[in-house]
Amino acid sequence: MVLGTVAFLVASASLVGGIQRPAGTLVEPWIDTSNREAVVIAYRTEFATDVPDIEWTGNHDACQPGRSSERLAMATVRRVNFYRAMAGVPAGVTLSGEFTAKAQHAALAMSATGRLSHTPDDSFSCLSDTGRQAAANSNLYLGRIGPSAIDGYIEDPGDRNRDVGHRNTILHPPTTEIGVGHVDGTATTYPANALWVFDDRVFADNPALREPDGFVAWPPRGYVPAELVHPRWSFGLAGADFDEASVTMTVDGRPVDLEVVARLSQPGYVPAPILVWEPVAILGSDDTADDTANDITFDVVVDGVVVDGAEVAFSYSVTVMGESPGPADRVITAVFENMPGLGNLL
């Protein structure tokens, strides 16, 4: 059962997905991040939208998973597709009724127990066989629901999330369906989200991507709002071996200190092999009437990647937008600031 999909507005005529599009058109499958105005409009459109109420019908005491607002579920799918469109992967993911119903069971067990596990045991309250299945196939969050949970999965903070597996699953190119489970909190329980991310295409070949080299990076190539640039940067590529790979970053030719925190090359461990690093930098900016004056461009080179037995290198540039394009504009004073995510995710 498929419940819906979304698309995004772009700005003045620009190339999106290699096709010339007029201003104001709905576009899929991705956002043209080389167009600053297109990114500003897409970001403002997404983050200015009111978040629907949860309207949960279940009950912790009776172990009833219930249902939550379809409008909130669709807002959650929309946020997933926003990030996918920014990353240059197809943004036509839809909401599966089957996966959503199952995800409710996992969200209830996590909320009722107050901790998270992809393999919950009998110590978990309100745990059903359906909840076990959903926990194994879902990203899990305590303390956040709706689009905010998706923001947290993309950030992927915490020591046990160094491989940014939540981000990697959300941006996995072949995915076409997800499920969204939401449970409300009480005086003694946290609200919880279970995001079913493994559909039957999890090991399928990648569809066409915005990047001709086939990589999926976060932050992506091009313009990116500073609020969406987190301490962990990642570079994923299907079939790649990152065991001996290295990464360098520069700003105007000056090197940026960084630490590689994860490199995963095992097929099947995550949807795609990935290299993750943390730049070490705090960069300030002064208030100015010129929105673009505070933009900072980072040149990234990922070298020593082995693909089909050959060593290859990749280079791209990320322009962190110094003036926030959000609903209430403000100057960003720090590009990398290790702010802990609200709640707990697994």
Coordinates of C-alpha atoms in Angstrom, one line a residue:
M1 CA 0.0 0.0 0.0
V2 CA 1.6 3.3 -1.1
L3 CA 0.3 6.4 0.5
G4 CA 2.1 9.3 -1.2
T5 CA 5.1 11.0 -2.5
V6 CA 6.5 14.6 -2.7
A7 CA 8.5 16.9 -5.0
F8 CA 10.2 20.2 -4.5
L9 CA 10.1 23.8 -5.8
V10 CA 13.1 25.3 -7.5
A11 CA 14.0 28.8 -8.3
S12 CA 14.7 30.5 -11.6
A13 CA 15.3 28.4 -14.6
S14 CA 18.2 26.0 -13.9
L15 CA 19.5 22.5 -14.7
V16 CA 18.0 20.0 -12.4
G17 CA 18.9 16.3 -13.0
G18 CA 20.4 17.5 -16.3
I19 CA 17.2 19.0 -17.6
Q20 CA 16.4 22.6 -18.1
R21 CA 13.5 23.5 -15.8
P22 CA 11.5 26.8 -15.7
A23 CA 11.0 28.7 -12.5
G24 CA 8.5 27.4 -10.0
T25 CA 8.2 23.9 -11.4
L26 CA 7.9 20.7 -9.3
V27 CA 11.0 18.7 -9.9
E28 CA 12.2 15.2 -9.2
P29 CA 14.4 13.4 -8.6
W30 CA 16.8 15.9 -7.0
I31 CA 17.7 19.6 -6.2
D32 CA 20.2 21.5 -8.2
T33 CA 22.6 22.4 -5.4
S34 CA 24.8 24.3 -7.8
N35 CA 22.0 26.9 -7.8
R36 CA 22.0 28.9 -4.6
E37 CA 18.5 30.3 -5.0
A38 CA 17.1 26.8 -5.7
V39 CA 18.6 25.6 -2.4
V40 CA 17.3 28.6 -0.5
I41 CA 13.8 28.1 -1.8
A42 CA 13.8 24.3 -1.2
Y43 CA 15.1 24.8 2.3
R44 CA 12.7 27.6 3.2
T45 CA 9.8 25.6 1.8
E46 CA 10.6 22.5 3.8
F47 CA 11.6 24.0 7.1
A48 CA 8.9 26.7 7.3
T49 CA 6.2 24.1 7.1
D50 CA 4.2 23.5 10.3
V51 CA 4.7 20.0 11.8
P52 CA 1.3 18.2 12.3
D53 CA 0.3 16.8 15.7
I54 CA 1.0 13.2 16.4
E55 CA -2.6 12.2 17.3
W56 CA -1.5 8.9 18.6
T57 CA -4.3 6.4 19.4
G58 CA -2.4 3.8 21.3
N59 CA -1.7 3.2 25.0
H60 CA 1.5 2.2 26.8
D61 CA -0.3 0.5 29.8
A62 CA -2.4 -1.7 27.5
C63 CA 0.6 -2.3 25.0
Q64 CA -1.5 -1.0 22.2
P65 CA 0.6 0.4 19.3
G66 CA -2.3 2.3 17.9
R67 CA -1.9 4.6 14.9
S68 CA -0.4 8.1 14.6
S69 CA -1.3 11.0 12.3
E70 CA -1.0 10.2 8.6
R71 CA -0.2 13.9 8.1
L72 CA 2.8 13.6 10.5
A73 CA 3.9 10.5 8.7
M74 CA 3.8 12.3 5.3
A75 CA 5.7 15.2 6.8
T76 CA 8.3 12.8 7.9
V77 CA 8.5 11.2 4.4
R78 CA 8.8 14.7 2.9
R79 CA 11.8 15.5 5.2
V80 CA 13.4 12.2 4.0
N81 CA 12.9 13.2 0.4
F82 CA 14.2 16.7 1.0
Y83 CA 17.5 15.3 2.2
R84 CA 17.6 12.8 -0.6
A85 CA 17.0 15.6 -3.1
M86 CA 19.8 17.6 -1.6
A87 CA 22.1 14.6 -1.7
G88 CA 21.4 13.9 -5.4
V89 CA 19.5 10.7 -5.0
P90 CA 15.9 10.0 -6.2
A91 CA 13.5 11.8 -4.0
G92 CA 10.4 9.8 -4.8
V93 CA 10.3 7.7 -1.7
T94 CA 6.7 6.8 -0.6
L95 CA 5.0 5.7 2.6
S96 CA 4.2 2.0 2.9
G97 CA 1.1 1.2 4.9
E98 CA 2.5 -2.2 5.7
F99 CA 5.9 -1.0 6.9
T100 CA 4.2 1.9 8.9
A101 CA 1.9 -0.5 10.7
K102 CA 4.8 -2.7 11.7
A103 CA 7.0 0.3 12.7
Q104 CA 4.3 1.3 15.2
H105 CA 5.0 -1.9 17.2
A106 CA 8.7 -1.1 17.4
A107 CA 8.2 2.5 18.4
L108 CA 5.9 1.3 21.2
A109 CA 8.4 -1.2 22.6
M110 CA 11.2 1.4 22.5
S111 CA 9.0 4.1 24.2
A112 CA 7.6 1.7 26.8
T113 CA 11.0 0.4 27.7
G114 CA 13.0 3.6 27.5
R115 CA 15.9 2.2 25.6
L116 CA 16.7 1.2 22.1
S117 CA 17.8 -2.1 20.4
H118 CA 17.6 -3.5 16.9
T119 CA 17.5 -6.9 18.5
P120 CA 15.2 -6.4 21.5
D121 CA 14.9 -9.3 24.0
D122 CA 12.2 -10.3 26.5
S123 CA 13.2 -7.5 28.8
F124 CA 11.5 -5.0 26.5
S125 CA 8.0 -4.0 27.4
C126 CA 5.2 -4.3 24.9
L127 CA 7.4 -6.3 22.6
S128 CA 5.7 -8.4 19.9
D129 CA 7.0 -10.5 17.0
T130 CA 6.1 -7.7 14.7
G131 CA 8.0 -5.2 16.9
R132 CA 11.1 -7.4 16.7
Q133 CA 10.9 -7.5 12.9
A134 CA 10.4 -3.8 12.7
A135 CA 13.3 -3.1 15.1
A136 CA 15.6 -5.1 12.9
N137 CA 14.6 -3.1 9.8
S138 CA 14.3 0.4 11.3
N139 CA 16.2 3.4 12.4
L140 CA 15.1 4.1 16.1
Y141 CA 14.8 7.3 18.0
L142 CA 13.8 8.1 21.6
G143 CA 13.0 11.8 22.2
R144 CA 12.3 12.9 18.7
I145 CA 9.4 12.2 16.3
G146 CA 8.4 13.4 12.9
P147 CA 10.7 15.5 10.7
S148 CA 12.9 16.3 13.7
A149 CA 13.8 12.6 14.0
I150 CA 15.0 12.7 10.3
D151 CA 17.1 15.7 11.1
G152 CA 18.7 13.7 13.9
Y153 CA 19.3 10.6 11.8
I154 CA 21.1 12.8 9.2
E155 CA 23.3 14.4 11.9
D156 CA 24.0 10.9 13.5
P157 CA 25.7 12.1 16.7
G158 CA 27.2 9.9 19.4
D159 CA 30.1 7.6 19.6
R160 CA 28.2 4.5 18.5
N161 CA 27.0 6.2 15.3
R162 CA 30.5 7.1 13.9
D163 CA 29.6 5.1 10.7
V164 CA 26.5 7.4 10.2
G165 CA 24.4 4.3 9.4
H166 CA 21.2 6.2 9.9
R167 CA 22.2 8.8 7.4
N168 CA 23.4 6.1 5.0
T169 CA 20.1 4.3 5.0
I170 CA 18.0 7.4 4.5
L171 CA 20.2 8.4 1.5
H172 CA 20.4 4.9 0.1
P173 CA 19.6 5.5 -3.6
P174 CA 17.6 2.3 -4.5
T175 CA 15.1 2.8 -1.6
T176 CA 11.5 3.5 -2.8
E177 CA 9.4 2.8 0.3
I178 CA 9.7 3.5 4.0
G179 CA 7.5 3.0 7.1
V180 CA 7.0 5.6 9.8
G181 CA 6.0 4.6 13.4
H182 CA 5.3 7.3 16.0
V183 CA 4.4 6.9 19.6
D184 CA 3.7 9.8 22.0
G185 CA 5.4 10.3 25.3
T186 CA 3.9 10.4 28.8
A187 CA 5.1 11.7 32.1
T188 CA 7.2 8.6 32.4
T189 CA 8.0 7.6 28.8
Y190 CA 9.8 9.2 25.9
P191 CA 8.1 9.7 22.5
A192 CA 9.6 7.4 19.9
N193 CA 10.1 7.1 16.2
A194 CA 10.8 3.9 14.2
L195 CA 11.7 4.5 10.6
W196 CA 11.5 1.3 8.5
V197 CA 14.3 1.8 6.0
F198 CA 14.9 -1.6 4.5
D199 CA 12.5 -2.2 1.6
D200 CA 12.9 -5.1 -0.9
R201 CA 15.3 -2.9 -3.0
V202 CA 17.9 -2.6 -0.3
F203 CA 20.5 -4.6 -2.3
A204 CA 19.4 -3.4 -5.7
D205 CA 21.7 -1.6 -8.1
N206 CA 21.7 2.2 -7.9
P207 CA 19.4 4.2 -10.1
A208 CA 20.7 7.3 -11.9
L209 CA 22.3 9.9 -9.5
R210 CA 23.0 13.6 -9.7
E211 CA 26.7 12.9 -9.4
P212 CA 28.1 11.4 -12.5
D213 CA 30.8 9.6 -10.4
G214 CA 28.0 7.8 -8.5
F215 CA 28.9 8.9 -5.0
V216 CA 26.6 10.1 -2.3
A217 CA 28.1 12.7 0.1
W218 CA 26.8 14.6 3.1
P219 CA 27.1 17.5 3.0
P220 CA 26.7 17.2 -0.8
R221 CA 28.5 19.0 -3.5
G222 CA 27.3 22.6 -4.0
Y223 CA 25.4 25.0 -1.7
V224 CA 24.3 23.7 1.7
P225 CA 22.6 25.6 4.5
A226 CA 25.0 25.8 7.5
E227 CA 22.3 24.3 9.8
L228 CA 22.5 21.1 7.8
V229 CA 26.3 20.8 8.0
H230 CA 27.1 18.6 10.9
P231 CA 30.4 17.5 12.6
R232 CA 30.5 14.3 10.6
W233 CA 31.0 14.4 6.8
S234 CA 30.5 11.3 4.8
F235 CA 31.3 9.9 1.3
G236 CA 29.6 6.8 0.1
L237 CA 30.1 4.8 -3.1
A238 CA 28.6 1.5 -4.1
G239 CA 31.2 -1.2 -4.5
A240 CA 34.1 0.9 -3.1
D241 CA 36.9 -0.2 -0.9
F242 CA 37.8 2.6 1.6
D243 CA 40.3 0.6 3.6
E244 CA 43.3 2.6 2.4
A245 CA 41.4 5.8 1.4
S246 CA 42.3 9.3 2.6
V247 CA 40.5 12.6 2.6
T248 CA 41.7 16.1 2.5
M249 CA 39.9 19.4 2.8
T250 CA 41.0 22.9 2.0
V251 CA 39.6 26.5 2.2
D252 CA 41.2 28.9 -0.2
G253 CA 44.2 26.5 -0.4
R254 CA 44.5 26.3 3.4
P255 CA 44.2 22.7 4.8
V256 CA 41.5 21.9 7.3
D257 CA 42.5 19.5 10.1
L258 CA 40.3 16.4 10.2
E259 CA 40.0 13.0 11.6
V260 CA 38.7 9.9 9.8
V261 CA 36.4 8.2 12.3
A262 CA 34.9 5.4 10.2
R263 CA 35.6 3.5 7.0
L264 CA 33.3 0.7 6.0
S265 CA 33.9 -1.5 2.9
Q266 CA 32.1 -4.7 3.8
P267 CA 29.3 -5.5 1.4
G268 CA 26.0 -5.9 3.2
Y269 CA 27.2 -4.3 6.4
V270 CA 25.4 -1.0 5.5
P271 CA 23.6 -0.2 2.2
A272 CA 26.8 1.2 0.7
P273 CA 30.5 1.4 1.7
I274 CA 31.2 4.7 3.3
L275 CA 34.1 6.9 4.6
V276 CA 33.3 9.3 7.5
W277 CA 35.4 12.1 8.9
E278 CA 35.2 15.0 11.3
P279 CA 36.7 18.4 10.3
V280 CA 38.2 20.3 13.2
A281 CA 37.3 23.9 12.7
I282 CA 35.3 26.8 14.1
L283 CA 34.9 29.5 11.5
G284 CA 33.3 32.9 12.3
S285 CA 31.5 35.4 10.1
D286 CA 30.5 39.0 10.4
D287 CA 27.0 40.4 9.8
T288 CA 26.6 41.8 6.4
A289 CA 23.9 42.8 4.0
D290 CA 25.3 40.5 1.3
D291 CA 23.9 37.0 1.8
T292 CA 26.7 35.4 -0.1
A293 CA 29.6 37.3 1.5
N294 CA 29.9 34.8 4.4
D295 CA 29.7 31.6 2.2
I296 CA 32.6 29.3 2.8
T297 CA 33.7 26.9 0.2
F298 CA 35.4 23.6 1.2
D299 CA 37.3 21.7 -1.5
V300 CA 37.3 18.0 -0.7
V301 CA 39.5 15.3 -2.2
V302 CA 38.9 11.6 -1.4
D303 CA 41.9 9.6 -2.7
G304 CA 43.0 6.0 -2.6
V305 CA 39.5 4.5 -3.2
V306 CA 39.6 1.1 -4.8
V307 CA 36.8 0.3 -7.3
D308 CA 36.9 -2.8 -9.4
G309 CA 40.5 -3.3 -8.5
A310 CA 41.6 0.2 -9.6
E311 CA 42.6 3.1 -7.4
V312 CA 40.6 6.2 -8.1
A313 CA 40.2 9.7 -6.6
F314 CA 37.2 12.0 -6.3
S315 CA 37.0 15.8 -5.8
Y316 CA 34.1 18.1 -5.1
S317 CA 33.4 21.4 -3.4
V318 CA 30.9 22.2 -0.7
T319 CA 29.8 25.8 -0.2
V320 CA 28.4 26.3 3.4
M321 CA 26.0 29.1 3.2
G322 CA 27.1 31.7 5.7
E323 CA 23.7 33.5 5.8
S324 CA 20.9 31.2 7.0
P325 CA 18.3 30.7 4.4
G326 CA 15.7 29.6 7.0
P327 CA 12.4 31.3 7.7
A328 CA 14.1 33.7 10.1
D329 CA 17.4 34.7 8.6
R330 CA 20.4 34.9 10.9
V331 CA 24.2 34.8 10.4
I332 CA 25.8 31.5 11.2
T333 CA 28.8 32.1 13.5
A334 CA 30.2 28.5 13.6
V335 CA 30.4 26.1 10.7
F336 CA 31.4 23.1 12.8
E337 CA 30.0 23.0 16.3
N338 CA 29.6 19.7 18.0
M339 CA 26.1 20.2 19.4
P340 CA 24.6 17.0 20.9
G341 CA 21.5 15.7 19.3
L342 CA 18.3 15.7 21.4
G343 CA 17.3 12.3 22.6
N344 CA 18.9 8.9 21.8
L345 CA 19.1 7.1 18.4
L346 CA 20.1 3.7 17.3

